[in-house]
Coordinates of C-alpha atoms in Angstrom, one line a residue:
M1 CA 120.5 65.7 145.3
Y2 CA 120.6 64.5 141.7
R3 CA 120.3 60.7 141.1
Y4 CA 121.6 59.2 137.9
T5 CA 119.2 58.0 135.2
D6 CA 119.8 54.8 133.3
F7 CA 121.4 56.9 130.6
D8 CA 123.8 58.6 133.0
A9 CA 124.9 55.3 134.5
A10 CA 125.4 53.7 131.0
F11 CA 127.3 56.8 129.8
V12 CA 129.8 56.7 132.8
R13 CA 130.3 52.9 132.5
A14 CA 131.1 53.3 128.8
R15 CA 133.6 56.1 129.4
N16 CA 135.3 54.1 132.1
A17 CA 135.6 51.0 129.9
Q18 CA 137.0 53.2 127.1
F19 CA 139.6 54.7 129.5
R20 CA 140.5 51.3 130.9
A21 CA 141.5 50.2 127.4
Q22 CA 143.5 53.4 126.9
V23 CA 145.4 52.9 130.2
E24 CA 146.2 49.3 129.2
R25 CA 147.6 50.5 125.9
R26 CA 149.7 53.1 127.7
I27 CA 151.1 50.6 130.1
S28 CA 151.9 48.1 127.3
G29 CA 153.7 50.9 125.3
A30 CA 151.2 50.9 122.5
L31 CA 150.5 54.6 123.4
T32 CA 153.3 57.1 124.0
E33 CA 152.9 59.6 126.8
D34 CA 152.3 62.3 124.2
E35 CA 149.5 60.2 122.7
F36 CA 148.1 59.3 126.1
R37 CA 148.1 62.8 127.6
P38 CA 144.9 64.2 125.9
L39 CA 143.1 61.0 126.7
R40 CA 144.0 61.0 130.4
L41 CA 143.3 64.7 130.7
M42 CA 139.7 64.2 129.4
N43 CA 139.3 61.8 132.4
G44 CA 140.8 64.1 135.1
L45 CA 144.2 62.4 135.3
Y46 CA 147.3 64.7 135.6
L47 CA 151.0 63.9 135.8
Q48 CA 152.1 66.0 138.8
L49 CA 155.5 66.6 140.3
H50 CA 156.0 63.2 141.9
A51 CA 153.1 61.0 140.7
Y52 CA 149.8 60.9 138.8
M53 CA 147.0 63.0 140.4
L54 CA 143.3 62.1 139.8
R55 CA 140.8 64.9 140.1
I56 CA 137.2 63.8 140.8
A57 CA 134.2 66.0 140.1
I58 CA 131.8 66.9 142.9
P59 CA 129.2 68.7 140.8
Y60 CA 128.3 72.1 142.3
G61 CA 129.8 70.9 145.6
T62 CA 127.0 68.6 146.6
I63 CA 127.9 65.1 147.9
S64 CA 126.0 62.4 149.8
S65 CA 127.2 60.5 152.8
R66 CA 127.5 57.3 150.7
Q67 CA 129.7 59.1 148.2
M68 CA 131.9 60.6 151.0
R69 CA 132.4 57.1 152.4
Q70 CA 133.4 55.8 149.0
L71 CA 136.0 58.6 148.8
A72 CA 137.4 57.5 152.2
Y73 CA 137.6 53.9 150.9
I74 CA 139.4 55.1 147.7
A75 CA 141.8 57.1 149.8
E76 CA 142.7 54.0 151.9
R77 CA 142.6 51.4 149.1
W78 CA 144.5 53.2 146.4
D79 CA 146.1 56.3 147.8
K80 CA 147.9 57.4 151.0
G81 CA 144.8 57.7 153.2
Y82 CA 143.7 61.2 152.5
G83 CA 142.3 63.5 149.7
H84 CA 142.5 67.2 148.9
F85 CA 139.4 69.3 148.4
T86 CA 140.0 72.1 145.9
T87 CA 138.7 75.6 145.1
R88 CA 136.8 74.1 142.2
Q89 CA 134.7 71.9 144.6
N90 CA 136.6 68.8 143.4
I91 CA 138.6 66.3 145.3
Q92 CA 142.1 65.3 144.3
F93 CA 144.0 62.1 145.0
N94 CA 147.7 62.8 144.7
W95 CA 149.3 59.3 144.7
P96 CA 147.3 56.8 142.6
R97 CA 149.2 54.3 140.4
L98 CA 148.3 54.4 136.8
S99 CA 147.3 50.8 136.7
D100 CA 144.8 51.4 139.6
V101 CA 143.0 54.4 138.0
P102 CA 140.4 52.3 136.1
D103 CA 139.5 50.5 139.3
I104 CA 139.1 53.8 141.1
L105 CA 136.8 55.1 138.3
E106 CA 134.7 51.9 138.7
A107 CA 134.5 52.5 142.4
L108 CA 133.4 56.1 141.8
A109 CA 130.7 54.9 139.3
E110 CA 129.2 52.7 142.0
V111 CA 128.2 55.9 143.9
Q112 CA 127.4 58.0 140.8
M113 CA 130.6 59.9 140.6
H114 CA 133.2 60.4 137.9
S115 CA 136.2 62.5 136.8
I116 CA 135.0 63.4 133.3
Q117 CA 135.9 67.0 132.2
T118 CA 137.8 67.9 135.4
S119 CA 140.7 68.8 133.1
G120 CA 141.4 69.7 129.5
N121 CA 140.2 72.5 127.3
T122 CA 136.5 71.9 127.8
I123 CA 133.8 73.0 130.2
R124 CA 134.9 72.0 133.7
N125 CA 133.0 71.0 136.8
V126 CA 130.1 73.5 137.3
T127 CA 130.4 75.2 140.7
A128 CA 127.8 76.8 142.9
D129 CA 127.1 78.4 146.3
H130 CA 128.1 75.8 148.9
F131 CA 125.0 77.0 151.0
A132 CA 122.6 76.3 148.1
G133 CA 119.2 75.2 149.2
A134 CA 119.8 76.3 152.8
A135 CA 120.9 79.9 152.9
A136 CA 118.5 82.4 154.5
D137 CA 119.2 85.0 151.9
E138 CA 118.7 82.7 148.9
I139 CA 116.4 83.7 146.0
E140 CA 116.4 80.3 144.5
D141 CA 118.4 77.1 144.8
P142 CA 121.1 77.3 142.0
R143 CA 121.8 73.6 141.9
P144 CA 119.0 72.6 139.4
T145 CA 120.5 75.2 137.0
A146 CA 124.0 73.8 137.7
E147 CA 122.9 70.3 137.0
L148 CA 121.2 71.2 133.8
I149 CA 124.4 72.9 132.6
R150 CA 126.4 69.9 133.7
Q151 CA 124.3 67.6 131.6
W152 CA 124.4 70.0 128.6
S153 CA 128.1 70.5 128.7
T154 CA 129.2 66.9 129.4
D155 CA 130.7 65.4 126.2
H156 CA 129.2 68.3 124.2
P157 CA 130.6 67.5 120.7
E158 CA 131.3 71.2 119.8
F159 CA 133.1 72.1 123.1
Q160 CA 135.6 69.3 123.7
F161 CA 138.6 71.2 122.2
L162 CA 138.0 74.8 123.2
P163 CA 140.9 77.3 123.0
R164 CA 141.4 76.9 126.7
K165 CA 139.6 75.5 129.8
F166 CA 136.2 77.0 130.6
K167 CA 134.6 77.5 134.0
I168 CA 130.9 78.2 134.9
G169 CA 129.7 79.2 138.4
V170 CA 126.1 79.8 139.6
S171 CA 124.9 81.7 142.6
G172 CA 121.3 81.9 143.9
S173 CA 121.7 84.6 146.5
P174 CA 122.3 88.4 146.4
H175 CA 125.5 87.7 148.5
D176 CA 127.7 85.9 146.0
R177 CA 129.4 82.9 147.6
A178 CA 130.3 81.2 144.3
V179 CA 132.9 83.8 143.1
T180 CA 130.9 84.2 139.9
K181 CA 132.8 87.2 138.7
S182 CA 136.0 85.2 138.5
H183 CA 134.4 82.6 136.1
D184 CA 134.4 82.5 132.3
I185 CA 130.6 82.6 132.6
G186 CA 129.0 83.6 135.9
L187 CA 125.3 83.2 136.5
R188 CA 123.5 85.0 139.3
I189 CA 119.8 84.2 139.8
V190 CA 117.8 87.5 140.1
R191 CA 114.2 88.5 140.0
G192 CA 112.8 90.4 137.1
G193 CA 110.2 93.1 137.2
D194 CA 107.4 90.6 137.1
G195 CA 108.7 88.7 140.1
R196 CA 109.9 85.8 138.0
T197 CA 113.5 84.5 138.4
G198 CA 116.1 84.6 135.6
Y199 CA 119.8 85.1 135.3
E200 CA 122.2 88.0 135.3
V201 CA 124.9 86.7 133.0
L202 CA 128.5 87.7 133.4
V203 CA 131.3 86.8 131.1
G204 CA 135.1 87.2 130.9
G205 CA 136.1 86.8 134.5
G206 CA 139.2 84.9 135.5
L207 CA 142.3 84.9 137.7
G208 CA 145.7 83.5 136.8
R209 CA 148.3 85.3 134.7
T210 CA 145.9 88.1 133.6
P211 CA 143.2 88.5 136.3
M212 CA 140.0 90.2 135.2
V213 CA 136.6 90.8 136.8
G214 CA 133.7 89.4 134.8
Q215 CA 131.4 91.9 133.1
V216 CA 127.6 91.8 132.7
I217 CA 126.7 90.7 129.2
R218 CA 123.0 90.2 129.9
P219 CA 121.3 91.9 132.9
F220 CA 118.3 89.5 132.7
L221 CA 118.0 86.3 130.8
K222 CA 114.8 84.2 130.9
K223 CA 115.3 80.8 132.4
A224 CA 113.9 79.2 129.2
D225 CA 116.7 80.8 127.2
L226 CA 119.6 79.6 129.4
L227 CA 121.0 76.7 127.3
P228 CA 120.8 78.4 123.9
Y229 CA 122.4 81.6 125.3
L230 CA 125.2 79.6 127.0
E231 CA 125.7 77.8 123.7
A232 CA 125.9 81.1 121.9
I233 CA 128.6 82.4 124.3
V234 CA 130.7 79.3 124.2
S235 CA 130.4 78.8 120.4
T236 CA 131.3 82.5 119.8
Y237 CA 134.3 82.1 122.0
N238 CA 135.2 78.8 120.3
L239 CA 135.4 80.8 117.0
M240 CA 136.9 84.1 118.2
G241 CA 139.2 82.8 120.9
R242 CA 142.9 82.8 120.3
R243 CA 144.7 79.5 119.7
D244 CA 148.2 80.9 118.9
N245 CA 149.1 81.6 122.5
K246 CA 147.7 79.6 125.4
F247 CA 148.4 82.5 127.8
K248 CA 145.9 84.6 125.7
A249 CA 143.4 81.9 124.9
R250 CA 140.9 82.4 127.8
I251 CA 137.6 84.1 127.1
K252 CA 138.6 87.0 129.3
I253 CA 141.2 87.9 126.7
T254 CA 138.8 87.4 123.8
V255 CA 136.4 89.9 125.4
F256 CA 139.2 92.3 126.3
E257 CA 140.7 92.3 122.8
N258 CA 137.4 92.6 120.9
G259 CA 135.6 94.7 123.4
M260 CA 132.3 93.8 125.2
E261 CA 130.1 95.5 122.6
K262 CA 131.6 93.5 119.7
F263 CA 131.6 90.3 121.6
R264 CA 128.0 90.8 122.8
D265 CA 126.8 91.5 119.2
A266 CA 128.4 88.3 118.0
V267 CA 126.8 86.3 120.9
D268 CA 123.4 87.9 120.2
A269 CA 123.6 87.0 116.5
R270 CA 124.5 83.4 117.3
F271 CA 121.8 83.3 120.0
E272 CA 119.1 84.2 117.4
Q273 CA 120.4 81.5 115.1
I274 CA 120.2 78.8 117.8
K275 CA 116.8 79.9 119.1
R276 CA 115.2 79.3 115.8
E277 CA 116.0 75.6 116.1
W278 CA 115.7 75.4 119.9
T279 CA 112.8 73.2 121.0
G280 CA 113.5 73.5 124.7
V281 CA 114.6 71.2 127.5
D282 CA 112.8 67.8 127.6
P283 CA 110.1 68.5 130.3
D284 CA 110.5 65.0 131.8
L285 CA 114.3 65.6 132.2
L286 CA 113.7 69.0 133.7
A287 CA 111.1 67.6 136.1
H288 CA 113.6 64.9 137.2
I289 CA 116.3 67.5 137.8
E290 CA 114.0 69.8 139.8
H291 CA 112.5 67.0 141.8
S292 CA 116.0 65.9 142.8
F293 CA 116.6 69.1 144.8
L294 CA 113.4 69.2 146.9
P295 CA 114.2 70.1 150.5
P296 CA 114.6 67.4 153.1
A297 CA 112.0 66.6 155.7
F298 CA 112.8 69.3 158.2
R299 CA 111.6 68.7 161.8
D300 CA 110.1 71.0 164.3
A301 CA 111.8 70.4 167.6
P302 CA 112.7 72.4 170.7
Q303 CA 116.1 74.1 170.6
D304 CA 116.4 75.2 174.3
G305 CA 119.4 72.9 174.7
Y306 CA 121.4 74.8 172.1
E307 CA 121.4 78.0 174.1
T308 CA 122.0 76.2 177.4
A309 CA 125.1 74.5 175.8
R310 CA 126.3 77.9 174.5
R311 CA 126.1 79.4 178.0
A312 CA 127.7 76.4 179.7
D313 CA 130.6 75.6 177.2
P314 CA 132.8 78.5 176.0
V315 CA 134.6 76.3 173.5
F316 CA 131.2 75.3 171.9
R317 CA 130.1 79.0 172.0
A318 CA 133.2 80.1 170.1
W319 CA 132.6 77.4 167.5
T320 CA 129.0 78.5 167.0
D321 CA 130.1 82.1 166.7
T322 CA 132.4 81.3 163.8
N323 CA 131.2 78.1 162.1
L324 CA 127.5 78.6 161.8
T325 CA 125.5 80.5 159.2
A326 CA 121.8 81.4 159.2
H327 CA 119.5 78.8 157.7
R328 CA 116.3 79.5 155.8
V329 CA 114.3 77.2 158.1
P330 CA 113.8 78.3 161.8
G331 CA 115.5 76.0 164.2
Y332 CA 118.2 74.9 161.7
A333 CA 121.7 76.1 161.1
I334 CA 124.3 75.7 158.3
V335 CA 127.5 74.2 159.8
T336 CA 130.8 74.7 158.1
V337 CA 133.4 72.1 159.2
S338 CA 136.9 73.5 159.1
L339 CA 139.6 71.6 157.2
K340 CA 142.0 74.2 158.5
A341 CA 143.1 73.0 161.9
H342 CA 146.1 75.0 162.9
G343 CA 149.1 73.5 161.3
A344 CA 147.1 71.2 159.0
T345 CA 147.2 71.3 155.2
P346 CA 144.3 73.4 154.0
G347 CA 141.7 71.3 152.2
D348 CA 143.1 67.9 153.2
A349 CA 140.9 65.3 154.8
T350 CA 141.9 61.9 156.0
A351 CA 139.9 58.8 155.3
A352 CA 138.9 58.7 159.0
Q353 CA 137.7 62.3 158.8
M354 CA 135.7 61.7 155.6
R355 CA 134.1 58.6 157.2
L356 CA 133.1 60.6 160.3
L357 CA 131.7 63.4 158.3
A358 CA 129.6 60.9 156.4
D359 CA 128.3 59.4 159.6
L360 CA 127.5 62.8 161.1
A361 CA 125.6 63.8 157.9
D362 CA 123.5 60.7 158.2
K363 CA 122.9 61.2 161.9
Y364 CA 122.3 65.0 162.0
G365 CA 122.3 66.4 158.4
H366 CA 119.8 64.4 156.2
G367 CA 122.7 62.5 154.6
E368 CA 124.0 65.5 152.7
L369 CA 127.3 67.4 152.6
R370 CA 128.8 70.2 150.6
I371 CA 132.3 71.1 149.5
S372 CA 133.0 74.8 149.5
H373 CA 135.4 76.6 147.2
E374 CA 137.1 77.7 150.4
Q375 CA 138.2 74.1 150.9
N376 CA 136.0 73.3 153.9
V377 CA 133.1 70.8 154.3
V378 CA 129.5 72.0 154.9
L379 CA 126.6 70.2 156.6
P380 CA 123.8 72.4 155.2
H381 CA 120.9 71.2 157.3
V382 CA 121.5 70.7 161.0
H383 CA 118.9 71.2 163.7
K384 CA 120.1 73.5 166.5
S385 CA 119.3 70.9 169.1
D386 CA 121.9 68.6 167.5
L387 CA 124.7 71.1 167.4
W388 CA 126.3 70.3 170.7
A389 CA 126.4 66.6 170.0
L390 CA 127.7 67.2 166.5
H391 CA 130.5 69.4 167.9
E392 CA 131.5 66.8 170.4
S393 CA 131.8 64.2 167.6
L394 CA 133.8 66.5 165.4
K395 CA 136.4 66.8 168.2
T396 CA 137.3 63.1 167.9
E397 CA 138.9 63.6 164.5
G398 CA 140.2 67.2 164.8
L399 CA 137.4 68.7 162.9
A400 CA 136.0 71.1 165.5
T401 CA 138.3 74.1 164.9
A402 CA 136.5 77.4 165.4
N403 CA 138.1 79.5 162.7
I404 CA 135.8 79.9 159.7
G405 CA 136.5 83.3 158.2
L406 CA 139.5 84.0 160.5
V407 CA 143.2 84.3 159.8
S408 CA 143.8 80.5 159.8
D409 CA 140.9 79.7 157.4
I410 CA 143.3 80.1 154.5
I411 CA 142.8 79.0 150.9
A412 CA 146.0 77.4 149.6
C413 CA 146.8 75.5 146.4
P414 CA 149.1 72.4 146.7
G415 CA 152.1 74.4 145.6
M416 CA 155.5 73.0 145.0
D417 CA 154.9 70.1 147.4
Y418 CA 152.8 68.5 144.6
C419 CA 152.3 70.6 141.5
A420 CA 154.6 70.4 138.5
L421 CA 153.6 74.0 137.6
A422 CA 154.3 75.6 141.0
T423 CA 157.3 77.9 141.5
A424 CA 157.1 78.1 145.3
R425 CA 155.6 76.4 148.3
S426 CA 152.2 77.4 149.6
I427 CA 151.2 74.8 152.1
P428 CA 154.0 75.5 154.6
V429 CA 153.3 79.2 154.4
A430 CA 149.6 78.7 155.2
Q431 CA 150.5 76.4 158.1
E432 CA 153.0 78.8 159.6
I433 CA 150.6 81.7 159.4
A434 CA 147.9 79.7 161.1
T435 CA 150.1 78.5 163.9
H436 CA 151.9 81.8 164.3
F437 CA 148.6 83.8 164.9
Q438 CA 147.2 81.0 167.1
A439 CA 150.3 81.4 169.3
L440 CA 149.9 85.2 169.4
G441 CA 146.2 84.8 170.4
L442 CA 145.2 87.4 167.8
E443 CA 142.7 85.5 165.6
E444 CA 139.5 86.6 167.3
E445 CA 140.9 90.1 167.8
I446 CA 141.6 90.5 164.1
G447 CA 138.2 89.0 163.1
A448 CA 137.0 88.5 159.6
L449 CA 139.8 88.1 157.1
K450 CA 140.4 86.2 153.9
I451 CA 144.0 85.2 153.2
K452 CA 144.6 83.3 150.0
I453 CA 147.9 81.7 148.8
S454 CA 149.0 80.5 145.4
G455 CA 152.3 78.8 144.6
C456 CA 152.4 80.1 141.0
I457 CA 151.0 82.6 138.6
N458 CA 148.0 80.3 137.7
A459 CA 146.3 81.5 140.9
C460 CA 144.6 78.2 142.0
G461 CA 144.7 79.6 145.5
H462 CA 142.6 82.7 144.4
H463 CA 145.3 85.1 145.8
H464 CA 144.1 88.0 143.5
V465 CA 140.8 88.1 145.5
G466 CA 142.1 87.7 149.0
H467 CA 141.8 90.5 151.4
I468 CA 145.5 89.6 151.7
G469 CA 146.8 87.6 148.8
I470 CA 150.2 85.8 148.7
L471 CA 151.8 84.7 145.4
G472 CA 154.8 82.5 145.6
L473 CA 157.3 82.9 142.7
D474 CA 160.8 81.8 141.8
R475 CA 163.4 84.6 141.8
A476 CA 166.7 83.2 140.5
G477 CA 166.1 79.9 142.3
V478 CA 164.9 81.4 145.5
E479 CA 161.3 81.5 146.7
N480 CA 159.8 85.0 146.8
Y481 CA 156.4 85.9 148.0
Q482 CA 154.5 88.9 146.7
I483 CA 151.6 90.4 148.7
T484 CA 148.4 91.9 147.3
L485 CA 146.0 93.9 149.4
G486 CA 142.3 94.7 149.2
G487 CA 141.0 91.8 147.0
D488 CA 137.4 90.7 147.4
H489 CA 135.7 87.6 146.0
T490 CA 132.0 88.5 146.6
E491 CA 129.4 90.4 144.5
T492 CA 131.6 93.5 145.0
M493 CA 134.6 91.7 143.6
T494 CA 137.9 93.7 143.3
L495 CA 141.4 92.5 142.5
G496 CA 144.0 93.0 145.1
E497 CA 146.7 95.6 144.5
R498 CA 150.4 94.5 144.6
A499 CA 151.9 96.0 147.7
G500 CA 155.5 96.2 146.5
P501 CA 158.6 93.9 146.4
G502 CA 158.2 90.3 147.5
F503 CA 159.5 88.7 150.7
A504 CA 161.8 85.7 151.2
Y505 CA 160.3 82.5 152.6
D506 CA 161.5 83.3 156.2
E507 CA 160.2 86.9 155.9
I508 CA 156.6 86.4 154.8
V509 CA 155.1 85.5 158.2
P510 CA 156.7 88.4 160.0
A511 CA 155.5 90.7 157.2
I512 CA 151.9 89.5 157.6
E513 CA 152.2 90.1 161.3
R514 CA 153.3 93.7 160.8
L515 CA 150.5 94.2 158.3
L516 CA 147.8 92.9 160.7
R517 CA 149.2 94.7 163.8
A518 CA 149.0 97.9 161.7
Y519 CA 145.4 97.1 160.9
L520 CA 144.6 96.6 164.6
A521 CA 146.1 100.1 165.3
L522 CA 144.4 101.8 162.4
R523 CA 140.8 100.4 162.5
E524 CA 138.0 102.7 163.9
D525 CA 136.6 99.9 166.1
R526 CA 136.3 96.2 166.4
E527 CA 133.5 96.1 163.8
E528 CA 135.6 97.5 161.0
T529 CA 137.1 94.6 159.1
F530 CA 140.5 94.6 157.5
L531 CA 138.9 95.0 154.0
A532 CA 136.7 97.9 155.2
A533 CA 139.8 99.6 156.8
Y534 CA 141.8 99.1 153.7
R535 CA 139.0 100.7 151.5
R536 CA 138.7 103.6 153.9
L537 CA 142.4 104.4 154.3
G538 CA 143.9 103.2 151.1
A539 CA 147.1 101.2 150.6
E540 CA 149.7 103.6 152.0
P541 CA 149.6 102.9 155.7
F542 CA 149.6 99.2 155.1
K543 CA 152.5 99.4 152.7
A544 CA 154.4 101.4 155.3
A545 CA 153.9 98.7 157.9
L546 CA 155.0 96.0 155.5
Y547 CA 158.2 97.8 154.5
E548 CA 159.0 99.6 157.7
A549 CA 162.4 97.9 158.0
E550 CA 163.4 99.0 154.5
A551 CA 162.2 102.5 155.3
E552 CA 164.3 102.6 158.5
R553 CA 167.4 101.4 156.6
D554 CA 166.9 104.1 153.9
A555 CA 166.5 106.8 156.6
A556 CA 169.7 105.6 158.3

């Protein structure tokens, strides 16, 4: 993984010292809250419903065991003993005192972490495939690209006050696990006709109030042209983007209102201007970045014990069936550790859990972990002979749940339990769905399913692209939950269709049960997923199941 240079370390120290002085001025009253707000947002500090919240960047989801231990220490020393991993591959601490934040930032700097640009109208944390560098289907590791973009965009003088926040995601595999089509700019590494790798560039994606699927603006971009082309896109948006209405300020609206052809022409013109002055990336810097992502020293060892354990232990076998993904190196597996134990808060990890994950990464995973946009933790490189021992260790802290990709593996935003913007609770709904279907014993029978829940229109829970999406809203002071169907977050991204009227809090779980029982009755066989059945049959039979009580009342 990437290691700070002397410049990186000095830069972060200087920013932390600057913010410490700003915090002191706020506490003394020399700065008002209105004056302090843009300063704290530039450093990832929010004022939430009950307290400040500090959002810490985990660039492209890659984190070391040492960094994970430091997060555990921060959780215990300055928070309430846990952290919350987000769909942006960040971690949030929900209860820091303002006076402690500078000390937290110093503790982060000790392990080469920071919270710069995790908020504000600037280029946010660059995200990537959480299986990067390990996936069997990977064309190229996207993390060197993501790190290059991170360095280019951090404190970029032209892009600190964009019309709105700006998100970039990078995928290195044909199967898109980075949700690139929902980003302001999505990059997919592809092969050109000569076999060399470059980028398919997408622009104008986004969820929230006005969800849109990103469009291809450039089918193939040479790697050498990446930074000038990104600069052309963002600077064009900076000029054309609306500043009169924050709800229409994202690049997706700029592209929609101007049309792709006009926007592409403006980007191409700006690109030609920049290229004339572009001298390329410093080769030493590029070499440092690329060298940082060399694969670990994989070992060749017998794996007979893995199959023996699978045959002997049905609990272990169930876990391997759901939580493992094919690795590019024979004998290895990618392990996804679920942060979705039934009844738990999706994405939350205690300090003890973080510390255990760090220890297991050192013992079995070359000291490396990943945070997925699905709010789970990944050990990307585990030899199959170590999997049984790893699973036994995960049990000790409630981390061995075998549910990746199933009903209870739900993406959920913090909702009204924490967020000042939320209009409904999302965490309790996720918890009740998980425990309800566990009690019914239907998770394995239902199979692959993506449920995603947001507590407001901002869609931090990605509900628009859930196979089943749930949006919590306020209706005259009462929580109301709308359901969308048929969303897809992959390379075949589609936005879910609203099923109809929303459901009250105490009606939403029974509604999901009716929906999924209808799916079980309608599918052709066990291999047909909910999404496949929905695409084959259309919305009507599923809507009928959702609203059968209303239909019966109307008939009566």
